[in-house]
Short mmCIF file of C-alpha atoms and ligand atoms in Angstrom, two decimals:
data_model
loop_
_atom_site.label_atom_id
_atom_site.label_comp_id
_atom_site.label_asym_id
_atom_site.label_seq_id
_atom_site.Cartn_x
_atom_site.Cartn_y
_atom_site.Cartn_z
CA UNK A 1 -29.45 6.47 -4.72
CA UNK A 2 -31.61 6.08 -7.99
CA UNK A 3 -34.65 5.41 -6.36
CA UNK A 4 -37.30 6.95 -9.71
CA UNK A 5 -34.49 7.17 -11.85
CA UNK A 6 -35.38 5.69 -15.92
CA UNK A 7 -32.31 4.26 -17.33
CA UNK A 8 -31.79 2.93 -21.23
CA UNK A 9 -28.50 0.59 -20.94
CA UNK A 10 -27.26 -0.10 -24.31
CA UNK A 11 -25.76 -2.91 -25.29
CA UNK A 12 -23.51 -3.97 -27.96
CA UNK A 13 -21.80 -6.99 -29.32
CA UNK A 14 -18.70 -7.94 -26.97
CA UNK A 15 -17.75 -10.57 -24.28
CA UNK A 16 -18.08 -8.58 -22.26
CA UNK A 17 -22.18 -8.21 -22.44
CA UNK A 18 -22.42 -10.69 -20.01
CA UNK A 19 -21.06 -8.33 -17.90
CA UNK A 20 -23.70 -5.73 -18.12
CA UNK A 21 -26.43 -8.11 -16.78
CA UNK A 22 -24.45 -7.02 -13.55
CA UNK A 23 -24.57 -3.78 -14.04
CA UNK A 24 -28.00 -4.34 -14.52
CA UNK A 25 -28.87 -6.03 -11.11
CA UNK A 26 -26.78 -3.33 -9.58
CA UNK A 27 -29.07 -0.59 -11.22
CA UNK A 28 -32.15 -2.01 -10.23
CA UNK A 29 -30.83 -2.73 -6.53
CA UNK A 30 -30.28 1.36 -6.72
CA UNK A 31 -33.74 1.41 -7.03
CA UNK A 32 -33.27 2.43 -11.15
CA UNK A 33 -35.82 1.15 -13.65
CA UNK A 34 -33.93 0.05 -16.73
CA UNK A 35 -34.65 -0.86 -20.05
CA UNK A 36 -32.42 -2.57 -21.95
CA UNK A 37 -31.54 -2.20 -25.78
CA UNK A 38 -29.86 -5.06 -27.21
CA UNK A 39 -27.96 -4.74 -30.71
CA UNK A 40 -28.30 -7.89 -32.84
CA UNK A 41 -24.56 -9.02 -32.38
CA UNK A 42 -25.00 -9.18 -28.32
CA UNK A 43 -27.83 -11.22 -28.49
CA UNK A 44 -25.15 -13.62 -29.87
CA UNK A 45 -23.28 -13.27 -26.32
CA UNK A 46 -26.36 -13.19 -24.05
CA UNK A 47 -29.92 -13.67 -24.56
CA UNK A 48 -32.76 -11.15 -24.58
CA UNK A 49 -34.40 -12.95 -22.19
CA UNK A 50 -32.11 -12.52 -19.39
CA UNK A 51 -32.01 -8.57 -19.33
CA UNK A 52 -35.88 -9.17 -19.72
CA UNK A 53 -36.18 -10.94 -16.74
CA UNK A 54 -34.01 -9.09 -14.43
CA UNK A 55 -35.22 -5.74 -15.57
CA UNK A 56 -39.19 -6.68 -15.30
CA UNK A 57 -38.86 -4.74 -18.89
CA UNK A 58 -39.32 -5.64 -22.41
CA UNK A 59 -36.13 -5.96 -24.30
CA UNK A 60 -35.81 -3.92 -27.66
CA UNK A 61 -33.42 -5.53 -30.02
CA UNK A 62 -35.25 -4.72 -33.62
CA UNK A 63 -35.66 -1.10 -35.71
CA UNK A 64 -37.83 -3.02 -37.50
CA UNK A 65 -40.47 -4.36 -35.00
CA UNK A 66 -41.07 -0.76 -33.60
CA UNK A 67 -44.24 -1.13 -34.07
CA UNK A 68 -44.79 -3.51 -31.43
CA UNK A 69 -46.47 -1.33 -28.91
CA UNK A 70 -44.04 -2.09 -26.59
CA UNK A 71 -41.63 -0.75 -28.75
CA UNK A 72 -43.55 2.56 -29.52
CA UNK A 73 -42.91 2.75 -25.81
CA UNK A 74 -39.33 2.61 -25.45
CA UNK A 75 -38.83 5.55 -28.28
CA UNK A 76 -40.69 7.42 -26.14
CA UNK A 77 -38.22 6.29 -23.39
CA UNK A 78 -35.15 7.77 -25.20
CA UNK A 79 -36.85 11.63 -24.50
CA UNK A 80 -38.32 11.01 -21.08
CA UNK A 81 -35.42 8.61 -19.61
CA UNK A 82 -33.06 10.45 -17.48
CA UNK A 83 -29.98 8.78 -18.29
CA UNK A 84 -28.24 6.22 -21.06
CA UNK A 85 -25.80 4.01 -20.24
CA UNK A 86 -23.78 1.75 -23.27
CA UNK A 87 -21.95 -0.74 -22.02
CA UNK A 88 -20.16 -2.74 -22.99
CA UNK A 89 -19.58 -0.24 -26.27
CA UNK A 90 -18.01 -1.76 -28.97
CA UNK A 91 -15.68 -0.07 -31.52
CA UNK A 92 -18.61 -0.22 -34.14
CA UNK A 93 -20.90 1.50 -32.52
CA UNK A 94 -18.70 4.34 -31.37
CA UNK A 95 -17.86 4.65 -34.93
CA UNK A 96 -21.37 4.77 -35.79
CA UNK A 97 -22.43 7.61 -33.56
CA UNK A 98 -19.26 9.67 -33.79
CA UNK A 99 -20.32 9.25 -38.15
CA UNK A 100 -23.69 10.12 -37.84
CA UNK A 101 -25.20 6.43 -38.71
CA UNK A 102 -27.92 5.56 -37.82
CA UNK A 103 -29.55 1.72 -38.79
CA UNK A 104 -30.07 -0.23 -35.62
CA UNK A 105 -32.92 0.69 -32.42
CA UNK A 106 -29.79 1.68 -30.24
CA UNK A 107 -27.89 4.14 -32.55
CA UNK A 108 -30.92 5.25 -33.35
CA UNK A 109 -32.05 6.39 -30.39
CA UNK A 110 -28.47 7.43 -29.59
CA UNK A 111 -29.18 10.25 -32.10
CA UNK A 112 -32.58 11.13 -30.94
CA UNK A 113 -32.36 11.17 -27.28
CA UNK A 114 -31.27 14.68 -25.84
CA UNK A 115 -30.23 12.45 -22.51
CA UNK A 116 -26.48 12.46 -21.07
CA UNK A 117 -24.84 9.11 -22.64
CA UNK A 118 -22.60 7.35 -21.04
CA UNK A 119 -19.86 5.23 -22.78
CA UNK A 120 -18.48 2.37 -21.39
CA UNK A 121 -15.89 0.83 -24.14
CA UNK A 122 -14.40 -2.49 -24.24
CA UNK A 123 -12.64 -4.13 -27.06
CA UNK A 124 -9.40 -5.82 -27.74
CA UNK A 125 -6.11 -3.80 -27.00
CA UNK A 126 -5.32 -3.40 -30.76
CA UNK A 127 -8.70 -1.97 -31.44
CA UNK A 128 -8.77 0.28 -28.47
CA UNK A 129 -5.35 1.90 -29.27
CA UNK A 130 -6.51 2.34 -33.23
CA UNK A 131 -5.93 5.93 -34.52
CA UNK A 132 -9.54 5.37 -35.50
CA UNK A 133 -11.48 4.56 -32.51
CA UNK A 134 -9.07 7.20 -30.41
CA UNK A 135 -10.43 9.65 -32.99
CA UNK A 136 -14.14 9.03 -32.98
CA UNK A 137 -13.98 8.70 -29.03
CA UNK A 138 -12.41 12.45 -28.99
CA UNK A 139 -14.90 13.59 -31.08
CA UNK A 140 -17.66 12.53 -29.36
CA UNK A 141 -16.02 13.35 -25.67
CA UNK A 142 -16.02 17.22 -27.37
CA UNK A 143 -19.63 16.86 -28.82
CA UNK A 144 -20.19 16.33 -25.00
CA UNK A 145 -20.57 12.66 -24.84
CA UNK A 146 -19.60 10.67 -21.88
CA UNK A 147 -16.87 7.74 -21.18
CA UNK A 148 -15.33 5.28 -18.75
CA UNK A 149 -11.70 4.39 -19.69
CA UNK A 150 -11.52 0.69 -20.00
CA UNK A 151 -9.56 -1.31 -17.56
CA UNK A 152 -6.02 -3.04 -17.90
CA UNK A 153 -6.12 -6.49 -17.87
CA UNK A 154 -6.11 -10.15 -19.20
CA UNK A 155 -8.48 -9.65 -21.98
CA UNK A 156 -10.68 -12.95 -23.32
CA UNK A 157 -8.78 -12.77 -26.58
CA UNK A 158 -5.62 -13.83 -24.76
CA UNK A 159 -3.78 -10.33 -24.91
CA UNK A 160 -3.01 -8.15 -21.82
CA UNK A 161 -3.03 -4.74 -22.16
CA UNK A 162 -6.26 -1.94 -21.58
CA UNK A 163 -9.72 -2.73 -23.65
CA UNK A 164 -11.43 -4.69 -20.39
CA UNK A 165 -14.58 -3.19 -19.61
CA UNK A 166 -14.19 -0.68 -16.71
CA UNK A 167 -15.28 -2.23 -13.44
CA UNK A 168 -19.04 -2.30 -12.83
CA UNK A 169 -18.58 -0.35 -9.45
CA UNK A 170 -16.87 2.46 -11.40
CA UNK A 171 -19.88 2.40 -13.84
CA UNK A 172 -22.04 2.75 -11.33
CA UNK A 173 -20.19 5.85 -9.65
CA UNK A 174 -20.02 7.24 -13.30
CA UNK A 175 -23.84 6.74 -13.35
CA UNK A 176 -24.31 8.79 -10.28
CA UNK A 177 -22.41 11.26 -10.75
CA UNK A 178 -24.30 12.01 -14.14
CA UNK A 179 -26.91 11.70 -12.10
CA UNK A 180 -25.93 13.89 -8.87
CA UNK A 181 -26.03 17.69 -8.98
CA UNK A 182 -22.83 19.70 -9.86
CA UNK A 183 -23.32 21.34 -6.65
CA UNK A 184 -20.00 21.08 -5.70
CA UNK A 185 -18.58 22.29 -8.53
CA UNK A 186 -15.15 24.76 -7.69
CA UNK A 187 -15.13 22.89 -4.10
CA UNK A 188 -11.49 21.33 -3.68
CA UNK A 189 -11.94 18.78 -1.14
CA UNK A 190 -9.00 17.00 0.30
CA UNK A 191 -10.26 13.90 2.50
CA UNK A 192 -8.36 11.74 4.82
CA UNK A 193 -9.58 8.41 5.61
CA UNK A 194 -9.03 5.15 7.27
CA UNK A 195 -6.84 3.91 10.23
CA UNK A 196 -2.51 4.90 10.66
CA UNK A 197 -0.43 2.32 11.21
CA UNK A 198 2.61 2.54 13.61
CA UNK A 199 5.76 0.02 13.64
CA UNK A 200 6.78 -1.60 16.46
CA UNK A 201 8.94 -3.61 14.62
CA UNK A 202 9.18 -5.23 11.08
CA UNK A 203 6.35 -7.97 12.02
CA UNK A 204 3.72 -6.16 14.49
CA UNK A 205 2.58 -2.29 14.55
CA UNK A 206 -0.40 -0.14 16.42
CA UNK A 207 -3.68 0.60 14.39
CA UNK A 208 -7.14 0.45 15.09
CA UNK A 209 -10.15 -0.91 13.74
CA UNK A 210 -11.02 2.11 11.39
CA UNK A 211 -12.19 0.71 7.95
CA UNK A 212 -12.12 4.15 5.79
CA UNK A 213 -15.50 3.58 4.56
CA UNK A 214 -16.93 6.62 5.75
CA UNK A 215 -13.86 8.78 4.03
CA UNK A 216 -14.19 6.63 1.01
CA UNK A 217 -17.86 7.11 1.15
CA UNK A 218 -17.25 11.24 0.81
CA UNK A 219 -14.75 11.46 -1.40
CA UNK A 220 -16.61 9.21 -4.03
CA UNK A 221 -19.58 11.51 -3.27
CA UNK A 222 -18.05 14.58 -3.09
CA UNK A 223 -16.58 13.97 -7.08
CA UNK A 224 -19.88 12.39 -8.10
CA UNK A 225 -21.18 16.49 -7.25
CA UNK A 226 -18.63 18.41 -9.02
CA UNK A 227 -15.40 18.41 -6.26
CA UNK A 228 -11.91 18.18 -7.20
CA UNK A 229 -11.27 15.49 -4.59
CA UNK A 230 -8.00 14.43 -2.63
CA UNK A 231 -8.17 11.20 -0.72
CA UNK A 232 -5.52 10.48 1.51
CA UNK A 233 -5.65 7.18 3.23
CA UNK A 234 -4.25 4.91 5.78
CA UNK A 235 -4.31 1.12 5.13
CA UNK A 236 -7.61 -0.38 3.83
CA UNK A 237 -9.33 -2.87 2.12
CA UNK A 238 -11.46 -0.17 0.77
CA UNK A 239 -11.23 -0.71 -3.55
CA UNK A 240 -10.15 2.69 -4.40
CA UNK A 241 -12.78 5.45 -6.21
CA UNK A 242 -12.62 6.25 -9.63
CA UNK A 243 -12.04 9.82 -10.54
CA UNK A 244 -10.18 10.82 -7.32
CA UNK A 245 -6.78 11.11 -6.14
CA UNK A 246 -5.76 9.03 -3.91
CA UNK A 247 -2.56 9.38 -1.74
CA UNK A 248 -1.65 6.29 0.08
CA UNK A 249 0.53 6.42 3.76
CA UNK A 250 0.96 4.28 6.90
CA UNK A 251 2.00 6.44 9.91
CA UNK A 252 0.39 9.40 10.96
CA UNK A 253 3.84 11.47 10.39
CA UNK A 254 3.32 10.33 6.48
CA UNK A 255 -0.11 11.42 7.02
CA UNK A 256 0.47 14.69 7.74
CA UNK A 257 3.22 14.92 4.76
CA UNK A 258 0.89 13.84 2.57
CA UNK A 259 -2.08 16.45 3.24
CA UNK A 260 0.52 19.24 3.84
CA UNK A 261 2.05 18.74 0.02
CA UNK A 262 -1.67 18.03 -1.51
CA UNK A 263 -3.06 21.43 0.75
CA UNK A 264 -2.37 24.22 -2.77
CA UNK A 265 -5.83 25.55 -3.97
CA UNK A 266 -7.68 23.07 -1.01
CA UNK A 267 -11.30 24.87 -0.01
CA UNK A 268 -11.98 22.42 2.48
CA UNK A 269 -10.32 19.41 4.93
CA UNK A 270 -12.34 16.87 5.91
CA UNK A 271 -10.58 14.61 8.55
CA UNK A 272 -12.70 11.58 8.77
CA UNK A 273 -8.97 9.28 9.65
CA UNK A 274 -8.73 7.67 12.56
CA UNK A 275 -5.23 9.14 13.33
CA UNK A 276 -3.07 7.27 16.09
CA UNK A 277 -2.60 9.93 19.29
CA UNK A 278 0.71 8.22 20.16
CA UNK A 279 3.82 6.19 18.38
CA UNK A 280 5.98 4.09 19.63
CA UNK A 281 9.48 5.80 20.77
CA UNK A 282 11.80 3.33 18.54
CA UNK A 283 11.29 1.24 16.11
CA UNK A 284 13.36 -2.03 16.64
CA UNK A 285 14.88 -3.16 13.49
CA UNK A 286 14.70 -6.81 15.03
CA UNK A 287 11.45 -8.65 15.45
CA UNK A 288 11.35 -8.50 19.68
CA UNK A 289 12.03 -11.69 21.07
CA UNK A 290 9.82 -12.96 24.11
CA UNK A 291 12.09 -12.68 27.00
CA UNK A 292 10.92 -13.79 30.46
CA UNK A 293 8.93 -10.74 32.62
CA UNK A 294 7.40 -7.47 31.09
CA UNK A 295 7.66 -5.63 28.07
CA UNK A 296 6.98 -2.08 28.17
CA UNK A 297 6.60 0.12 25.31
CA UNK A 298 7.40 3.18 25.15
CA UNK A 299 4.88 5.71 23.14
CA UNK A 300 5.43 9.34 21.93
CA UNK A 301 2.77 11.69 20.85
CA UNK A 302 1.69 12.39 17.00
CA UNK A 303 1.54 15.57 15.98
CA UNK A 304 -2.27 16.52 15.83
CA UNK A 305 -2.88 17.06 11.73
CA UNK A 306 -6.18 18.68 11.97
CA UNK A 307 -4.95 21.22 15.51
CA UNK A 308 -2.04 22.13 13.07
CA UNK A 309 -4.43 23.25 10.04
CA UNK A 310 -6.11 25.04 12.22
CA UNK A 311 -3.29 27.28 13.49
CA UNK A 312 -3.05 28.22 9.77
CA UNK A 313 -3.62 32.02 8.70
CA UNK A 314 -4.61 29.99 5.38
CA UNK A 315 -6.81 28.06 7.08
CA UNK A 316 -9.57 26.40 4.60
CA UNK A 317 -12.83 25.10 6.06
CA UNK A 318 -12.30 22.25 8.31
CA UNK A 319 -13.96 19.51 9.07
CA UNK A 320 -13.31 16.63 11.98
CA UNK A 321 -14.73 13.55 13.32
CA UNK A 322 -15.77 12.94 17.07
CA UNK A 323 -15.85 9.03 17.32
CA UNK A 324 -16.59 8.73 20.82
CA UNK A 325 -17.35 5.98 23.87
CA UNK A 326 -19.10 8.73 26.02
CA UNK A 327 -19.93 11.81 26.52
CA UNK A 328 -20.21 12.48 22.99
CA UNK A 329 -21.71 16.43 22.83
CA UNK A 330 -19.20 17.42 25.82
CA UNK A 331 -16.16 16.18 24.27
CA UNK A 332 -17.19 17.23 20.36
CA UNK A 333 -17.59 20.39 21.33
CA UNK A 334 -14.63 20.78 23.35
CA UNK A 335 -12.86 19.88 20.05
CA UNK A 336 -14.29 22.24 17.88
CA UNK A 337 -12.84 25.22 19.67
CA UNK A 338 -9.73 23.23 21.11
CA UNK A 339 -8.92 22.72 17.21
CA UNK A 340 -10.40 25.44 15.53
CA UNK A 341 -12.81 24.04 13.40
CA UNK A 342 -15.82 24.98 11.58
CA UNK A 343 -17.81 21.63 12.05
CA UNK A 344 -17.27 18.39 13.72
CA UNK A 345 -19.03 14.75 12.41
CA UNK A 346 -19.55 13.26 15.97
CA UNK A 347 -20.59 9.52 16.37
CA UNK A 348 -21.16 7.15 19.43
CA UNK A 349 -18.88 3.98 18.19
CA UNK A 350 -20.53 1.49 20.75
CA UNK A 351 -24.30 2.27 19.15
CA UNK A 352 -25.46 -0.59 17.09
CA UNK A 353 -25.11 0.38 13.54
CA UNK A 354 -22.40 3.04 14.24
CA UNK A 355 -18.63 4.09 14.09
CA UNK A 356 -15.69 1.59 12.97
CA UNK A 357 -16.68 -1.40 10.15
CA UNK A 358 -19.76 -1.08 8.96
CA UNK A 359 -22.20 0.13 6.25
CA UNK A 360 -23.94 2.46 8.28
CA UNK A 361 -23.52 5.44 10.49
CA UNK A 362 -25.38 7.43 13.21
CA UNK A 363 -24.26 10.95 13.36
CA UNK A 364 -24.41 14.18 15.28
CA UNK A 365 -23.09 17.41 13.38
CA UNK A 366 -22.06 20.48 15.81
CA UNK A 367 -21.26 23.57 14.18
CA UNK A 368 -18.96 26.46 15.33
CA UNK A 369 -21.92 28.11 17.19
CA UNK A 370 -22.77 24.91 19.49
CA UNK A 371 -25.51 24.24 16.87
CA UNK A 372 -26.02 20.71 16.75
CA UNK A 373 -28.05 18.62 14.20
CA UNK A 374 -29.63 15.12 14.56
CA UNK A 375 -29.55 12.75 11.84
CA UNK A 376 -30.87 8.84 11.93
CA UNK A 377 -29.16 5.83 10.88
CA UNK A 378 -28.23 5.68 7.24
CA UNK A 379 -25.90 4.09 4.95
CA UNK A 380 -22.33 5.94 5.19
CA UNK A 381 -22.83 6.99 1.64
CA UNK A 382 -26.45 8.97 2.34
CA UNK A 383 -24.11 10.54 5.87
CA UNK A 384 -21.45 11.78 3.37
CA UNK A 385 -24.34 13.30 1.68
CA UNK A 386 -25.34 14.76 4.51
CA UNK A 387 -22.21 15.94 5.83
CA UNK A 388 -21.15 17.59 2.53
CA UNK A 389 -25.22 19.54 2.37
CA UNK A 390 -24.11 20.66 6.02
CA UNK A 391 -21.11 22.21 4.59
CA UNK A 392 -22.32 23.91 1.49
CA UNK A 393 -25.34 25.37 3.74
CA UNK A 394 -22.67 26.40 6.54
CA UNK A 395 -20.58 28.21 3.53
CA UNK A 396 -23.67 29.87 2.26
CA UNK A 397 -24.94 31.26 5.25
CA UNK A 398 -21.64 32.21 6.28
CA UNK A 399 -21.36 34.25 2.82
CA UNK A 400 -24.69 35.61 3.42
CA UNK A 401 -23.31 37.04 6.27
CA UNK A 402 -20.36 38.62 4.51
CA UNK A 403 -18.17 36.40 7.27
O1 C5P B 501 -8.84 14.38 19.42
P1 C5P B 501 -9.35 13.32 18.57
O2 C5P B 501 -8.32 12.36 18.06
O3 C5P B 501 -10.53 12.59 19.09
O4 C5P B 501 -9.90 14.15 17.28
C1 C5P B 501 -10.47 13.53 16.20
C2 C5P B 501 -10.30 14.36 14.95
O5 C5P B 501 -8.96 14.83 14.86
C3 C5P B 501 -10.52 13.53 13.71
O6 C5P B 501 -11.09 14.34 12.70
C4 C5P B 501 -9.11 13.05 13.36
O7 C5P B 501 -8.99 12.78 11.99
C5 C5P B 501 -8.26 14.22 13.77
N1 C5P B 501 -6.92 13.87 14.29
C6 C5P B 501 -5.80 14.39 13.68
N2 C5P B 501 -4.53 14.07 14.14
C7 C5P B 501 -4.39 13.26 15.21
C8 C5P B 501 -5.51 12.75 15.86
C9 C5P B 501 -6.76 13.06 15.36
O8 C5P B 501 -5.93 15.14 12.70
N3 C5P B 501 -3.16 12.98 15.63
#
């Protein structure tokens, strides 16, 4: 994802700098080339060396060895870098940017680089809540700057309460999505992901082995571009995406509650749950006992959420998934007009690399006209960047042709 992308990460004097040399290796797995800034206090927490290292970069910690021609170099970084990233951000330096000062390398080239900046604070709970610091962060959020919300938490000064730097996977979505286009900007996107889960009784239920990566995978996506995004999700392990609201159920009934009250202003559905067909009948209030001979239970049908959008005169554009054992064209297409959509997401489950648990995801997309396109295995966040190009073409065209 930021594959010949040139990062500056910034950072400051806190515990928690030992924390960026993760968010480091994360950047750099991304594909990002980073170099790093140090201020003088956080080479007190962590040593230059180790952000050297990792990032293959020199580290700047000095204003006053610019003129190390190294150093020359990383000024010229601040214009030509497409992104940089402070974290963790003390209180002092968010006081010094938001008041114009300017005496170490990094608040330096805060003030000269015309870059997005990205904020990521952390500080004791005290500090954080300080009239102070809430007023220089609101005056740099209007001058247009960018910030994370720290995290809730034990905090290594012994208090609990919010000042914990945010976690590095929300960082790293923040990153992105300062990095993505707003291309999906006005786009109100309501996802549903994961598997149902039906009682049988207070101990055992019916699921299936639906992991909710892939509707995790969009909705992060789809905010990173500009969507307002709704994520409404059956039982995972999946760790929930920052900047999207997420709507938690277990049956399929709940399910359909919960995309029917979240449906006001929606644009597009995309269904990528793995919604049980069938229920069981009763629910015994009793964990069943083993009795001697068979036990038969008795199933009735689920009300088909994304058949039931469709029937709407409201109707926004919908979206469904085809995860399939056979036959995969034949019975995607079938579904298209059987539910009324505008484009199914159809996958073969038994191909290596595809469907239910993992990373990746081998996909077919059929559109209303029996068009169908071809895509090769990727990683299920490159297919939700797929899928949601195949719908902003699909709208386009469609309003090219005044439909
Ligand atoms: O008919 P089938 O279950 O294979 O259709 C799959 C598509 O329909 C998926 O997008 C799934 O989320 C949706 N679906 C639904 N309600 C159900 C069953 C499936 O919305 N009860």
């Amino acid at each position: 994802m930021l594959q010949g992308k040139e990062i500056l990460l910034g950072v400051t004097g806190g515990i928690a700098a030992y924390k960026s040399v993760l968010l480091l290796r994360e950047l750099t797995k991304e594909g990002a080339n980073v170099n790093v800034i140090m201020t003088k206090s956080a080479t007190n927490f962590v040593g230059p060396l180790t952000f050297q290292t990792l990032s293959g970069n020199p580290v700047t910690t000095e204003i006053f060895t610019l003129f190390a021609s190294s150093e020359i170099g990383h000024v010229a970084l601040a214009s030509r870098a497409d992104l940089l990233v402070i974290a963790p951000a003390t209180a002092n330096i968010i006081g010094k940017i938001a008041n114009g000062i300017a005496d170490d390398f990094l608040s330096t080239m805060v003030m000269a680089t015309t870059v997005p900046v990205l904020f990521a604070p952390a500080m004791n709970t005290n500090m954080w809540a300080s009239p102070v610091v809430q007023r220089n962060i609101s005056s740099l959020k209007t001058m247009g700057y960018n910030f994370m919300e720290p995290a809730e938490g034990e905090l290594a000064c012994g208090v609990t309460g919010r000042g914990k730097l945010a976690d590095i996977d929300a960082i790293m979505d923040e990153v992105k999505a300062l990095l993505s286009p707003d291309d999906l900007k006005g786009e109100k996107i309501l996802i549903s992901a994961g598997p149902t889960e039906e009682a049988i009784d207070p101990a055992r239920c019916l699921t299936n082995r639906s992991s909710g990566k892939m509707g995790y995978n969009l909705a992060a996506v789809a905010r990173r571009r500009g969507a307002e995004v709704t994520l409404v999700s059956g039982p995972t392990a999946e760790l929930e995406a920052w900047g999207i609201k997420v709507v938690k159920v277990k049956t399929a009934v709940e399910m359909a509650n919960a995309i029917d009250a979240n449906l006001d202003g929606v644009t597009t559905v995309i269904m990528a749950a793995a919604v049980a067909d069938f229920r069981p009948a009763r629910q015994a209030a009793e964990k069943i006992k083993r009795e001697a001979g068979d036990y038969c239970l008795e199933l009735e049908p689920n009300p088909d959420i994304l058949a039931g959008l469709g029937r709407r005169p409201d109707k926004p554009f919908l979206v469904g998934f085809a995860a399939e054992t056979s036959k995969l064209l034949e019975h995607a297409g079938e579904k298209i007009q059987r539910k009324n959509l505008d484009m199914i997401v159809a996958n073969d489950v038994t191909a290596p690399g595809a469907g239910f648990s993992v990373d990746t995801n081998i996909i077919k997309i059929i559109d209303r006209d029996g068009q169908t396109t071809d895509f090769p295995l990727m990683s299920k966040e490159k297919v939700a960047g797929a899928i949601l190009d195949h719908i902003l073409a699909l709208k386009q065209k469609r309003r090219r042709q005044g439909q």
